[in-house]
Short mmCIF file of C-alpha atoms and ligand atoms in Angstrom, two decimals:
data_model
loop_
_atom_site.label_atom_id
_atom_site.label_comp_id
_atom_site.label_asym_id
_atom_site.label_seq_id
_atom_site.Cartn_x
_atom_site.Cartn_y
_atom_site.Cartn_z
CA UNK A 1 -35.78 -27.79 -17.44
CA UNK A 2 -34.76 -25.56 -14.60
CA UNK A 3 -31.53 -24.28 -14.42
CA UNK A 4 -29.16 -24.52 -12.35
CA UNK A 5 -26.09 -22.85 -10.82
CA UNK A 6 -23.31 -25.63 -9.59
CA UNK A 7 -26.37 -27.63 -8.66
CA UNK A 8 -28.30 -24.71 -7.13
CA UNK A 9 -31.60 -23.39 -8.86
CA UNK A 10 -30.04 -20.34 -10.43
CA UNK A 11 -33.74 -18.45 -9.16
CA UNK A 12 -32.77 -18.68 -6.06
CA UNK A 13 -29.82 -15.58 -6.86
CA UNK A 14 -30.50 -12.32 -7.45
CA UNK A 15 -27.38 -11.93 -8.90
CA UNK A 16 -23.40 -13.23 -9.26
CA UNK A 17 -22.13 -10.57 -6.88
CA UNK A 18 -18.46 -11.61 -7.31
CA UNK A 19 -17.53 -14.01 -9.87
CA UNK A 20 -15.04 -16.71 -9.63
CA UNK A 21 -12.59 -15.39 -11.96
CA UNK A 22 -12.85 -12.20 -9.86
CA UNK A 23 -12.34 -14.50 -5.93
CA UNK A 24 -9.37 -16.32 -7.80
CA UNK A 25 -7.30 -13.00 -8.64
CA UNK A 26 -8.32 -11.26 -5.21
CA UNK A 27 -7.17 -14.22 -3.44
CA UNK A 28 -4.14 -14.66 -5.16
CA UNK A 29 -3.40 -10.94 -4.50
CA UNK A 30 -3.89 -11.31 -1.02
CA UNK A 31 -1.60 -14.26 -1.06
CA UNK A 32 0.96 -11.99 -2.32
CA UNK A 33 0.61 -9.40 0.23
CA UNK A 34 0.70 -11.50 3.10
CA UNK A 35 4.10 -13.26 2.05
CA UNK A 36 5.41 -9.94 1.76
CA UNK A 37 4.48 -8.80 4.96
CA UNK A 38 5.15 -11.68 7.01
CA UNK A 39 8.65 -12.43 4.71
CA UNK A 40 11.34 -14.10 7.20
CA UNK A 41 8.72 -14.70 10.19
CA UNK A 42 6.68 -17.48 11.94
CA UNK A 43 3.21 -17.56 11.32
CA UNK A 44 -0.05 -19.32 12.56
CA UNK A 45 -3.30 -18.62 10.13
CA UNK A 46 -6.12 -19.61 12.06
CA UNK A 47 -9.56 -20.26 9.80
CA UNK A 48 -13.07 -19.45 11.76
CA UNK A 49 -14.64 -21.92 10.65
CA UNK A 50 -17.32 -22.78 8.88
CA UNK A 51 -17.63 -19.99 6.30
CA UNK A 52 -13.90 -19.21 5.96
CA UNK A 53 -12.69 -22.65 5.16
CA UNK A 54 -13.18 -22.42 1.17
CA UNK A 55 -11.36 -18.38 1.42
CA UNK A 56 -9.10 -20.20 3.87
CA UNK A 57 -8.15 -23.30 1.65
CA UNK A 58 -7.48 -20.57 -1.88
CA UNK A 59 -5.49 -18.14 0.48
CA UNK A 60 -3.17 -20.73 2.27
CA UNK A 61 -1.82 -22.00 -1.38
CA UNK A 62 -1.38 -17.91 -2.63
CA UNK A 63 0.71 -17.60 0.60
CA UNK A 64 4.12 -18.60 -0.21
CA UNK A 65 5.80 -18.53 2.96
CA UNK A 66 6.24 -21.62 6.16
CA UNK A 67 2.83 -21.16 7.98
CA UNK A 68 1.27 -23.65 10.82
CA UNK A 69 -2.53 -23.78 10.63
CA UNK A 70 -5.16 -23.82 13.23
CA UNK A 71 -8.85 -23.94 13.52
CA UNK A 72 -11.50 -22.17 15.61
CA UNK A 73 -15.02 -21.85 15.87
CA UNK A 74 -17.77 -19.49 17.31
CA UNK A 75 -21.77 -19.61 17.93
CA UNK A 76 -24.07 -17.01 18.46
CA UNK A 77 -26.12 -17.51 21.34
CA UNK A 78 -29.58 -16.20 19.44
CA UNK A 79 -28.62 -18.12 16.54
CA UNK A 80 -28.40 -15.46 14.09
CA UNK A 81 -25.43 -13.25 12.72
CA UNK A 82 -25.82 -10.63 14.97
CA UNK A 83 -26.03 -12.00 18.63
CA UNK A 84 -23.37 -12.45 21.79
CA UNK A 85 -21.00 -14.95 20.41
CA UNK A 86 -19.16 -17.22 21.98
CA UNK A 87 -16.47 -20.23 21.41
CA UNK A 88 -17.52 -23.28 20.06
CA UNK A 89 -13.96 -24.68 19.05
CA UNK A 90 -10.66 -23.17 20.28
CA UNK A 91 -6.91 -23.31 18.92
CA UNK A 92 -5.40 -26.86 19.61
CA UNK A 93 -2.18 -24.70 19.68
CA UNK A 94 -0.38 -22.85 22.03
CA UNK A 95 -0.26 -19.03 20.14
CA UNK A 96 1.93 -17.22 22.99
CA UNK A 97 4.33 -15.53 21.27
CA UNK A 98 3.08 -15.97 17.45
CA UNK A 99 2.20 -13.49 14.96
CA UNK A 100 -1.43 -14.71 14.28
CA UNK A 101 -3.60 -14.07 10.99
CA UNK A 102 -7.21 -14.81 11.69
CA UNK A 103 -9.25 -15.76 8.31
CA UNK A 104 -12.48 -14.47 7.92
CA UNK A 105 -15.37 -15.17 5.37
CA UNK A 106 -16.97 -11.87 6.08
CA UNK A 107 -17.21 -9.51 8.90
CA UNK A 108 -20.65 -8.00 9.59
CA UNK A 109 -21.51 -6.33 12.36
CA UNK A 110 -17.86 -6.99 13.52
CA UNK A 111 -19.08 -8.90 16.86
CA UNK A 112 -17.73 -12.04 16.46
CA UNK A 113 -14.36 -10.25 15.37
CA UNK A 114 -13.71 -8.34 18.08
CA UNK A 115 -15.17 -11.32 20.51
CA UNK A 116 -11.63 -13.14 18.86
CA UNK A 117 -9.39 -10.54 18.90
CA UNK A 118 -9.89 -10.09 22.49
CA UNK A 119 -9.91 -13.83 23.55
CA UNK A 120 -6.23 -13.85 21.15
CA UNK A 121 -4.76 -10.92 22.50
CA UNK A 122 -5.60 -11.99 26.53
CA UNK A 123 -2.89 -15.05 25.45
CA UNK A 124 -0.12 -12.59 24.97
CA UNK A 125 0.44 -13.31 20.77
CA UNK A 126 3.12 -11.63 19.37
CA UNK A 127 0.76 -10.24 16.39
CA UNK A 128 -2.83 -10.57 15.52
CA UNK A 129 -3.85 -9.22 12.48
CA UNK A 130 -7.23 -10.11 10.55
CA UNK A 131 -8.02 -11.08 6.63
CA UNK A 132 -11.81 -11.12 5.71
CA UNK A 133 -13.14 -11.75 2.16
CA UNK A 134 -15.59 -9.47 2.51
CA UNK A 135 -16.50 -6.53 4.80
CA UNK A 136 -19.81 -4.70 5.32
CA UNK A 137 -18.90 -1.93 6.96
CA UNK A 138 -21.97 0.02 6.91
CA UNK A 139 -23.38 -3.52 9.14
CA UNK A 140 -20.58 -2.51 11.94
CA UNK A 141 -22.25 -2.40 15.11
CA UNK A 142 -18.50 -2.92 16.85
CA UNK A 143 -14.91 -1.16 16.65
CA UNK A 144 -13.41 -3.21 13.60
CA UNK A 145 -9.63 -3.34 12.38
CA UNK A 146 -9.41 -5.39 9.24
CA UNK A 147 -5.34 -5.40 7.95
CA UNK A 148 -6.09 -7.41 4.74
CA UNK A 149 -10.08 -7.20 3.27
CA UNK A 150 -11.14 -8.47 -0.22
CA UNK A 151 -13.96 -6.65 -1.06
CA UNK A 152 -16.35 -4.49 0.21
CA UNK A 153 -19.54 -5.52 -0.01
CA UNK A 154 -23.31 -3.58 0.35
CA UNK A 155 -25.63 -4.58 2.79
CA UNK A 156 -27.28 -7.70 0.79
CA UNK A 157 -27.48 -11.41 2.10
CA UNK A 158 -24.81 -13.18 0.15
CA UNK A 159 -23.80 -16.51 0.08
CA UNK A 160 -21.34 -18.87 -1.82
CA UNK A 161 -17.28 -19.78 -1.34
CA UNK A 162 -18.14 -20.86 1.85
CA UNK A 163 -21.10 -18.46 3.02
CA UNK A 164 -24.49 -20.18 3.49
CA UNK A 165 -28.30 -19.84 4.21
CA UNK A 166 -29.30 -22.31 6.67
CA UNK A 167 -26.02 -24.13 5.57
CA UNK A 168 -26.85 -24.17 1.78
CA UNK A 169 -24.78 -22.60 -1.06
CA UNK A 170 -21.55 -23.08 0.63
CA UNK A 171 -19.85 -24.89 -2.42
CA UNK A 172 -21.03 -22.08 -5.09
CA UNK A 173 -17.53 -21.26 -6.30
CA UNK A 174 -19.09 -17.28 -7.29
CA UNK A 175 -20.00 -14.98 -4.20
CA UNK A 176 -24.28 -14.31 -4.90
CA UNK A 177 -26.61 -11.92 -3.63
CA UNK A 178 -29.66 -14.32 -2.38
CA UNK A 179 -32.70 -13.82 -3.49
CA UNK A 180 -35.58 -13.04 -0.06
CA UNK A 181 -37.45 -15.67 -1.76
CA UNK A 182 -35.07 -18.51 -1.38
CA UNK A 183 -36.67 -20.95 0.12
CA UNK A 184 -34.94 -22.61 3.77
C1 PRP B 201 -20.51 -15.64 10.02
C2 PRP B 201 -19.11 -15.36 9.51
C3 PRP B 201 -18.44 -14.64 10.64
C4 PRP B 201 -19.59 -13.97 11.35
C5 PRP B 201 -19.59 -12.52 11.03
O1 PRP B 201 -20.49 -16.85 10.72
O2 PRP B 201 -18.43 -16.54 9.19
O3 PRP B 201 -17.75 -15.51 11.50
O4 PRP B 201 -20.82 -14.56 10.87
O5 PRP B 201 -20.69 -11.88 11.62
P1 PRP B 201 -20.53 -10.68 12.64
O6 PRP B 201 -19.53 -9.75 12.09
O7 PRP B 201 -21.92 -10.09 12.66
O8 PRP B 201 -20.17 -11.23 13.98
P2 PRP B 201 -21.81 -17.68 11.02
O9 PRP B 201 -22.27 -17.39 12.42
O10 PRP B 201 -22.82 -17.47 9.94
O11 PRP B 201 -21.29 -19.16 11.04
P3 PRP B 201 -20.57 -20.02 9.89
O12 PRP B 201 -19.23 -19.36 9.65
O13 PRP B 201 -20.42 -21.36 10.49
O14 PRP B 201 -21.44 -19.99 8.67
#
């Protein structure tokens, strides 16, 4: 019988990249920082959806102070990862004034980062900072500032805890490195 990883063929994965074990105590970490930092303030966590939303649901329950939540959305024009972006859902909130913390799945060439960090800061927030999951920075074509990062990651096509391949893999509770055979 074939086998299978959380109902994906496990020969689809090269490898288990980051375990879950390994996601849970980052998170958690993160969580921890973030309180700290933020101890005796508003703030508005805004998830970019769709990959950050698994990251985004662990993170909001290891941050253990009041926080709002908000949701927004981008699409690349080409279709692909690395294209002009541009916004496909905004804020239903008002942010002027509020220290914002956008959550990221992963930042790769840092486009669609800095494509929200300059829509956020033209509506006069009080504080933007940015936590990603994972960073590639040798895939930074853009200028990217990333306060809170989980772990840096090599240049390989992962997927998992919310990261996909043609919108597969996103409930794979591990982070793993795809295999180029992987079929669509
Ligand atoms: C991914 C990811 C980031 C963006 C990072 O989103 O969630 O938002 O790409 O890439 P960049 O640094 O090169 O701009 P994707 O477009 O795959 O959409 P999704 O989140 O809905 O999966």
């Amino acid at each position: 019988m074939k086998k299978l990883v959380h109902g994906w063929p496990a020969g689809d994965f090269e490898k288990i990249l980051i375990p879950a074990p390994a996601l849970r105590r980052r998170v958690r970490a993160l969580g921890r920082r973030i309180s700290r930092d933020y101890q005796g303030q508003k703030l508005t966590v805004v998830c970019v959806l769709k990959g950050s939303l698994v990251f985004m649901a662990d993170l909001l329950r290891a941050v253990h102070i009041p926080c709002d939540v908000d949701f927004m959305a981008v699409s690349s024009y080409t279709g692909t990862r690395s294209g002009a972006v541009r916004l496909a859902l905004d804020l239903r909130a008002n942010v002027a004034g509020q220290n914002v913390l956008l959550v990221e799945d992963i930042v790769d060439t840092g486009l669609t980062l800095s494509y929200l960090r300059e829509i956020l800061s033209a509506r006069r927030v009080k504080s933007l900072k940015v936590c990603a999951l994972l960073d590639k920075p040798s895939r930074h074509r853009a200028p990217v500032s990333v306060e809170y990062v989980g772990f840096r990651v090599p240049d390989r096509f992962v997927v998992g805890y919310g990261l996909d391949f043609h919108e597969r893999y996103r409930n794979l509770p591990s982070i793993a490195v795809l295999k180029k055979s992987a079929s669509k």
